[in-house]
Short mmCIF file of C-alpha atoms and ligand atoms in Angstrom, two decimals:
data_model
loop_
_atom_site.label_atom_id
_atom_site.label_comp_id
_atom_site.label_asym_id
_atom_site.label_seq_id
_atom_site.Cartn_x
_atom_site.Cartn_y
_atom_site.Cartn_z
CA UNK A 1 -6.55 210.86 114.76
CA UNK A 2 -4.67 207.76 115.20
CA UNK A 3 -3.06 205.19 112.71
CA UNK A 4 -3.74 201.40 113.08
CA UNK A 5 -0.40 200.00 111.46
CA UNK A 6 1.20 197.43 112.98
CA UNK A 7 -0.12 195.86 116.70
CA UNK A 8 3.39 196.32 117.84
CA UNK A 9 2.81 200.22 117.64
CA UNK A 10 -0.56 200.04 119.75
CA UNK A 11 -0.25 199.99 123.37
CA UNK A 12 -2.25 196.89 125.45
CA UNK A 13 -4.98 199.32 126.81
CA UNK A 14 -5.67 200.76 123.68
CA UNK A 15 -6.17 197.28 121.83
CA UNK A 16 -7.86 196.24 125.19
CA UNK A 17 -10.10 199.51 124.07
CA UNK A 18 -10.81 198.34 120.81
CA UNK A 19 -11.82 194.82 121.92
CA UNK A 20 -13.85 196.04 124.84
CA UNK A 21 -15.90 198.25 122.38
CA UNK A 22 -16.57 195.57 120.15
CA UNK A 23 -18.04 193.63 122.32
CA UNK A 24 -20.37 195.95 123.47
CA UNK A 25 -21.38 197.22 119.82
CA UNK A 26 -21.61 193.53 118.98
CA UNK A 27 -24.48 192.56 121.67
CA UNK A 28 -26.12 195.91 120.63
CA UNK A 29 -26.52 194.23 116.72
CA UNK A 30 -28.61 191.62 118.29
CA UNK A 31 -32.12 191.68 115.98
CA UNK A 32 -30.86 194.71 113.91
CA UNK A 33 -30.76 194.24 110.27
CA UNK A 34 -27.47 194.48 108.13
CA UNK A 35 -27.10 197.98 107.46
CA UNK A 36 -29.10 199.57 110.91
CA UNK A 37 -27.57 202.01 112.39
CA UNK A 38 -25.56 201.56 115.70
CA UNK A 39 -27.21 203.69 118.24
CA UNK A 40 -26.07 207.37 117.60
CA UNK A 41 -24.53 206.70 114.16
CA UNK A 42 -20.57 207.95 115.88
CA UNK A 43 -18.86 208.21 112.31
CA UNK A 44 -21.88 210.03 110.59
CA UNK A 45 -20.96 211.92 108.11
CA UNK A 46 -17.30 210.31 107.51
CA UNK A 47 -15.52 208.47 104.43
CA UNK A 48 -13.70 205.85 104.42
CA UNK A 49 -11.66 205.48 101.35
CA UNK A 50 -9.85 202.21 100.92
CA UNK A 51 -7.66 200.73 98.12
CA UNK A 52 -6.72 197.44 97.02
CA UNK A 53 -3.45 197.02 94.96
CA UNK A 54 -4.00 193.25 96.04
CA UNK A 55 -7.79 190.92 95.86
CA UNK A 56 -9.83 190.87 99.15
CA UNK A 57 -13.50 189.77 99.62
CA UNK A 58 -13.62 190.11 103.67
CA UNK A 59 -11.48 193.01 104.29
CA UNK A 60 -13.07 194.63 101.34
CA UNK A 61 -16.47 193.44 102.84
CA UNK A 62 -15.80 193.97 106.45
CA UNK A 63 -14.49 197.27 106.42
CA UNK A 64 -17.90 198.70 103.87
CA UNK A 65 -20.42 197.33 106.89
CA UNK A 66 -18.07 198.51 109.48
CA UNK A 67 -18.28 202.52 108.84
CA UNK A 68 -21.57 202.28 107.27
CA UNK A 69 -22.84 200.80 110.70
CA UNK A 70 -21.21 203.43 112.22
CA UNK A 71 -23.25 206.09 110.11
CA UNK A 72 -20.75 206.40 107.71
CA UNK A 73 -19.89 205.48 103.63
CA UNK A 74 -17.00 204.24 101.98
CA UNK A 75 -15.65 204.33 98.68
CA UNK A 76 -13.12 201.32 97.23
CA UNK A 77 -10.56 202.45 94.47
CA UNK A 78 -8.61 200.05 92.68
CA UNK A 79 -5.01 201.01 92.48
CA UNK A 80 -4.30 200.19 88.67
CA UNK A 81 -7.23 202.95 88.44
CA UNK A 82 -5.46 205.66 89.67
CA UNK A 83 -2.68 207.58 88.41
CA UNK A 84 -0.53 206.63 90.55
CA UNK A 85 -0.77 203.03 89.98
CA UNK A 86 0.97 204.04 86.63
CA UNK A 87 3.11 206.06 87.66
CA UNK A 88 1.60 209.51 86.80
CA UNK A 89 1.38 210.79 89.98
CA UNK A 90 2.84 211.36 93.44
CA UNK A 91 2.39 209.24 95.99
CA UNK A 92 3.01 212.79 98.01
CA UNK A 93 0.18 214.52 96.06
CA UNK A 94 -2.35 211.13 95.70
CA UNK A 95 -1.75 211.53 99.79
CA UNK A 96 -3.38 215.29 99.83
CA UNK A 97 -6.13 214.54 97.60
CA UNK A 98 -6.89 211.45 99.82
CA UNK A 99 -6.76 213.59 102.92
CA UNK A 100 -8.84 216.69 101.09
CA UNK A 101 -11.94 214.51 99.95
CA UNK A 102 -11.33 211.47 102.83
CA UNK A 103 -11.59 211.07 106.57
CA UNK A 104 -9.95 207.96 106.85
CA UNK A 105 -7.88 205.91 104.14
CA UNK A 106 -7.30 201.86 104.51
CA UNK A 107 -4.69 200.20 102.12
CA UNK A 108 -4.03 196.55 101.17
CA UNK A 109 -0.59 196.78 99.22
CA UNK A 110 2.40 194.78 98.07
CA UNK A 111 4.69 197.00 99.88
CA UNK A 112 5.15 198.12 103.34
CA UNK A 113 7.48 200.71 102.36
CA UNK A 114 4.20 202.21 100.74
CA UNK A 115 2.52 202.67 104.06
CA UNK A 116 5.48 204.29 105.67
CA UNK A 117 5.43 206.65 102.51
CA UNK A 118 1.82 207.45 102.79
CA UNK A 119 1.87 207.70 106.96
CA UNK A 120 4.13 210.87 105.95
CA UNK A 121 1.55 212.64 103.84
CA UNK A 122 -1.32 211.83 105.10
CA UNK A 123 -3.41 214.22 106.79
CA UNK A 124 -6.05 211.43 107.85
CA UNK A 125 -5.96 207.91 109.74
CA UNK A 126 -4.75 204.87 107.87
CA UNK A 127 -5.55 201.48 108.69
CA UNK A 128 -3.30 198.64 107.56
CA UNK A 129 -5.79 196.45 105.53
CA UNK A 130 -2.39 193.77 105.01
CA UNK A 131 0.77 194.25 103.70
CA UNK A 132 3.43 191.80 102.89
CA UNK A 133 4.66 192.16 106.22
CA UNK A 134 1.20 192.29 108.73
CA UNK A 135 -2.24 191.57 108.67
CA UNK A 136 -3.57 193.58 112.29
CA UNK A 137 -7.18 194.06 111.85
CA UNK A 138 -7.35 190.22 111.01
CA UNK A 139 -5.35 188.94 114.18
CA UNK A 140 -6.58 191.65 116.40
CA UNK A 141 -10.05 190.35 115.14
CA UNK A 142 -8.92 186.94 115.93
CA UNK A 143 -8.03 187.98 119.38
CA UNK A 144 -11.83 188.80 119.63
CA UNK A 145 -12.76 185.52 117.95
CA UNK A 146 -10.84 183.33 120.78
CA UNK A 147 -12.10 185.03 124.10
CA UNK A 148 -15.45 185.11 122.54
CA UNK A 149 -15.41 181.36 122.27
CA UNK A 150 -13.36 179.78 124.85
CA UNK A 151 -14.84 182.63 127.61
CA UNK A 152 -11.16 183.28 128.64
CA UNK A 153 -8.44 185.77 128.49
CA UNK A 154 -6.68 184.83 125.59
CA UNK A 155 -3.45 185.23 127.77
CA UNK A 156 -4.45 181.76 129.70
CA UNK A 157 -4.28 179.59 126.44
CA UNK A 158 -2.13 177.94 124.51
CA UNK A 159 -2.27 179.33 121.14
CA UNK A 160 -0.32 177.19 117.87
CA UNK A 161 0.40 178.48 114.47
CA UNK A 162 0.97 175.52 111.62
CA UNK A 163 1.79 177.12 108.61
CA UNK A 164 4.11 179.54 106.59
CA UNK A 165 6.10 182.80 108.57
CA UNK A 166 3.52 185.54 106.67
CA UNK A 167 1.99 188.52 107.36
CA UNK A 168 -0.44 186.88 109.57
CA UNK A 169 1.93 184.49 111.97
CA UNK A 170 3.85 188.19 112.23
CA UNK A 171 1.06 189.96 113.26
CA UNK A 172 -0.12 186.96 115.45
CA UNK A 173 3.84 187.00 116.66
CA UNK A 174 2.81 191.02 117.58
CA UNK A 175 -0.20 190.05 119.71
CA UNK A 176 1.45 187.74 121.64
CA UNK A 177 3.69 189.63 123.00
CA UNK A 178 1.18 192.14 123.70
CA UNK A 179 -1.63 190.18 125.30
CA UNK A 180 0.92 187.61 126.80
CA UNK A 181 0.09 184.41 124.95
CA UNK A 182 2.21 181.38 124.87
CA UNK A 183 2.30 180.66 120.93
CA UNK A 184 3.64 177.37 119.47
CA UNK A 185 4.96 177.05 116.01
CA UNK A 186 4.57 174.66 113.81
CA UNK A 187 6.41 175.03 110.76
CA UNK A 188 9.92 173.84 108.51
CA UNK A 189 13.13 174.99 109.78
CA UNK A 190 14.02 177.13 106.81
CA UNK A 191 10.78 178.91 106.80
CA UNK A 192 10.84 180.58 110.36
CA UNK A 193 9.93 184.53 111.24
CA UNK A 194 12.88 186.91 110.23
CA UNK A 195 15.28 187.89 112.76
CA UNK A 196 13.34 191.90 113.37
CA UNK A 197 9.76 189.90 114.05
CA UNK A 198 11.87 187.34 116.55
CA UNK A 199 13.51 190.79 118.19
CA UNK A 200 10.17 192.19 119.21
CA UNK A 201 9.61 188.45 121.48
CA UNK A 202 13.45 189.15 122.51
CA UNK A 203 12.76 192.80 123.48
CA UNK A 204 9.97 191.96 125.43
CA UNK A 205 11.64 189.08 127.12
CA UNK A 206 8.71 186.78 125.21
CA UNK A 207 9.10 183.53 124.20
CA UNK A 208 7.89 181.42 121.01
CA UNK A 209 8.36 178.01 120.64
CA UNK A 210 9.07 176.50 117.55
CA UNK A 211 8.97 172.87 116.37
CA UNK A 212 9.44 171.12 113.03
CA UNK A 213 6.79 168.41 114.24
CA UNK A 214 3.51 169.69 113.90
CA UNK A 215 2.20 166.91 116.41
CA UNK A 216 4.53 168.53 118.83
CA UNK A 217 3.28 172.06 117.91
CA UNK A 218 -0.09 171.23 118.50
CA UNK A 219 -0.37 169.00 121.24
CA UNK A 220 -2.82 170.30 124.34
CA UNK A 221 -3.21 173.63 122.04
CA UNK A 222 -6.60 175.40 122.99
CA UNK A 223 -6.76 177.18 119.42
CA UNK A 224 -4.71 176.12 116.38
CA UNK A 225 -4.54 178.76 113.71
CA UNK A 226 -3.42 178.28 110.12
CA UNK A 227 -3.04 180.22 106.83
CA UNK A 228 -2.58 179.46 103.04
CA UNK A 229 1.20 178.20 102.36
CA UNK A 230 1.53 180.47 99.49
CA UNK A 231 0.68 184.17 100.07
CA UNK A 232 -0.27 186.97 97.43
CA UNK A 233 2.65 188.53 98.21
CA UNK A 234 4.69 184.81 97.80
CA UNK A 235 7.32 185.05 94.88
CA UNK A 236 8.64 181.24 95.07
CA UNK A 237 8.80 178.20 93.61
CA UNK A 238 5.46 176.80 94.95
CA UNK A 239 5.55 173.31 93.86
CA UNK A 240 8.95 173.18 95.85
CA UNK A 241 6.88 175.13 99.22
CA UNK A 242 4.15 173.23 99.00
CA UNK A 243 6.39 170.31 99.00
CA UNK A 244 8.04 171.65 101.79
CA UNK A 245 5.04 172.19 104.05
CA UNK A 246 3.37 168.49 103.05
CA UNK A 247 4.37 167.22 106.66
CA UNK A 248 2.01 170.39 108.24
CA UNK A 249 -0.93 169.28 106.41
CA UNK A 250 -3.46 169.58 109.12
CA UNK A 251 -6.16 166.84 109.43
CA UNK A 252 -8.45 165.14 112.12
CA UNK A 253 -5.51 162.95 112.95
CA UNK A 254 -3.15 166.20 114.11
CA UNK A 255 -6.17 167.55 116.08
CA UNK A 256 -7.06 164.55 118.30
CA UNK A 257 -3.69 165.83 119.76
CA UNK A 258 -5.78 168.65 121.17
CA UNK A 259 -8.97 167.24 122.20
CA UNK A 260 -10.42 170.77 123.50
CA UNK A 261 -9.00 172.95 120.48
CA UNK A 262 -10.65 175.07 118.11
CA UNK A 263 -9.64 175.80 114.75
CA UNK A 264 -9.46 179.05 112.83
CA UNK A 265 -8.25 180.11 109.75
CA UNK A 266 -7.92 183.87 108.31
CA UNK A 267 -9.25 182.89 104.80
CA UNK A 268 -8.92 181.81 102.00
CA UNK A 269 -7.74 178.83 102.35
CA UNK A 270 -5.57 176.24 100.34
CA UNK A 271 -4.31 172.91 100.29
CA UNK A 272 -2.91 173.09 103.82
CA UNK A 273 -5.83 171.78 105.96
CA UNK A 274 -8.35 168.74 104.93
CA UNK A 275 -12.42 169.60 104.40
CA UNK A 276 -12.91 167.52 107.47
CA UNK A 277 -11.13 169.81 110.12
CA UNK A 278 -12.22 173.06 108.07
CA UNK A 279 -15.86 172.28 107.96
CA UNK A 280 -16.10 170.35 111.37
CA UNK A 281 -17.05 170.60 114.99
CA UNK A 282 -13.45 172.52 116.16
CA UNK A 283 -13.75 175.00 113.00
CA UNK A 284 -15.32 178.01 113.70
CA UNK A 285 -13.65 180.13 110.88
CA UNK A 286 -17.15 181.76 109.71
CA UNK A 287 -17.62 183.16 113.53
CA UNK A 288 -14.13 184.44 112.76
CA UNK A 289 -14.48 185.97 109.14
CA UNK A 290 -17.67 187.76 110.51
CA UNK A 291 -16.19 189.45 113.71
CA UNK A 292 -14.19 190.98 111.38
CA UNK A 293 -16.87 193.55 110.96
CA UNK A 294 -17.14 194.02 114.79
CA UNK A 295 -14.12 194.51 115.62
CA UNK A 296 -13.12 196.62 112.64
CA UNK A 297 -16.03 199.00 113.77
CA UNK A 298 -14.00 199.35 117.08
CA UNK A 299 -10.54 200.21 114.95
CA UNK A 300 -12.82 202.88 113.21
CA UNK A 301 -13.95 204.25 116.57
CA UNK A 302 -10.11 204.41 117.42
CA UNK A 303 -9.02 206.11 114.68
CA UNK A 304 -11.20 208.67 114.50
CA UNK A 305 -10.35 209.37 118.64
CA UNK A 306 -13.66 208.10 119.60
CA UNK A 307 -13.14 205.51 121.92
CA UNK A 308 -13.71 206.50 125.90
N1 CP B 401 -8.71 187.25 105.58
C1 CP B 401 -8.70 188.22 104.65
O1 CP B 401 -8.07 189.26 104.82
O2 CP B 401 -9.45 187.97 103.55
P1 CP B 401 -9.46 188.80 102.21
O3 CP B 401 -8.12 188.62 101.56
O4 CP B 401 -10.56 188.20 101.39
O5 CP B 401 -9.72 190.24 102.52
N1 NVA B 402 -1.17 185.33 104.24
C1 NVA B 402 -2.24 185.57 103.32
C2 NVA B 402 -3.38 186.21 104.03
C3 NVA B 402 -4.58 186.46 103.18
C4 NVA B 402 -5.70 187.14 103.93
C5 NVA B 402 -1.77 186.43 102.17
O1 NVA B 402 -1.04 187.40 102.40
O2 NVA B 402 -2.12 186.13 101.04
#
């Protein structure tokens, strides 16, 4: 069994596995309806248990048509359901019942010390369904989402982030230095990655460039990704953020910058990007919400040590 924590933990070949398999299991879906069967049903007979201590519609979603397309069933607890979530049990002992009744156990929490706590007692694969601090089956699903539409390896394009440092610019931060992107940064001086997520470029002997223009960060980009400003995990003064991020407001102005640019977006979205770039021609965010599914199906197939 394998763990799918952070992309910085997952060597290139194996995420190059993952992607690979996706794309084969997503040609196979062609004409099949919702919840067919892939061919051979590989995760018959598993459980996937996940739990939300945060709100999710995609993940949530994604992750219930991923194993059951794989022949398998999931059950979703909500955390302030379980005795744990007040207090009344171990995280230690909520770990062995997980492992006794599950085969595989995703988490969205509030804290990443929570997945390093539950990595030590589990007895079964967990999958990183966002913390404060990543978001890896989103960006590795947006990985999918850009070679599928610009036909390229995602290491010959520009890629540019306007928005907030979050779990998703970190994870996005991850796969860059693993596939070899050149990322651009758009975003205010005082809200840049922390110093460990700029060691991983440094380590690698990556770069990232960051600008406080957004014009600048976007210009000749081949995919510009944002986010929300505010995250669930965001304890600040929000009028004074959002005030903060006003000049990265992305509209059809900042994208005639880059004419041949796509736009995608994790979901959901806020006030940082206007109904005319989200909806239009360069948006394909609803390609990018479904490969979720896809690729997710592939992170399955890892976990459970049955990828070729
Ligand atoms: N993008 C994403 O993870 O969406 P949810 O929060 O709805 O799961
Ligand atoms: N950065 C966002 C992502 C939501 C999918 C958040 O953490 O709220």
């Amino acid at each position: 069994m394998k763990h799918f924590i952070n992309l910085k933990d997952i060597s290139t070949k194996s995420l190059r596995k993952i992607l690979a398999d996706a794309k084969q299991r997503k040609k196979k879906r062609i004409g099949l309806n919702t919840l067919d069967l892939d061919k051979n049903a590989p995760l018959k007979g598993k459980i996937l248990i996940q739990m939300f201590e945060k709100p999710s519609l995609r993940t949530r979603l994604s992750f219930y048509l991923a194993i059951r397309q794989l022949g398998g069933g999931t059950i979703t607890l909500r955390s302030n359901e379980l005795h744990l979530g007040k207090g009344g049990e171990s995280l230690a002992d909520t770990a062995k019942i997980l492992s006794t009744y599950g085969d595989g156990f995703m988490l969205r929490t509030d804290s990443d010390n929570k997945i390093s706590e539950f990595v030590k007692y589990l007895k079964i694969p967990l999958i990183n369904g966002l913390s404060p601090s990543s978001h890896p089956t989103q960006v590795l699903s947006d990985v999918f989402t850009v070679e599928e539409i610009k036909q390229k390896p995602i290491s010959k394009l520009r890629i540019s982030w306007i928005g907030d440092s979050n779990n998703v610019l970190n994870s996005l931060i991850a796969a860059s230095v693993k596939f070899s992107f050149k990322l651009n940064v758009g975003c205010p001086k005082n809200y840049r990655p922390k110093k460990n997520i700029l060691n991983l470029v440094k380590k690698n002997k990556k770069t990232i460039n960051f600008f406080d223009d957004p014009k600048k960060a976007v210009t000749n980009a081949d995919v510009i990704f944002s986010d929300k400003v505010i995250s669930l995990n965001d304890k600040v003064n929000i009028k004074k953020k959002t005030k903060d991020f006003k000049k990265f407001y992305i509209d059809s102005n900042l994208l005639k910058l880059a004419p041949k640019c796509i736009f995608l977006h994790c979901l959901p979205r806020g006030s940082e990007v206007s109904d005319n770039v989200f909806l239009g021609k360069k948006s394909h965010v609803w390609q990018q919400a479904l490969n979720r599914v896809h690729v997710q199906k592939s992170i399955l197939m890892y976990c459970f040590n049955k990828l070729r």
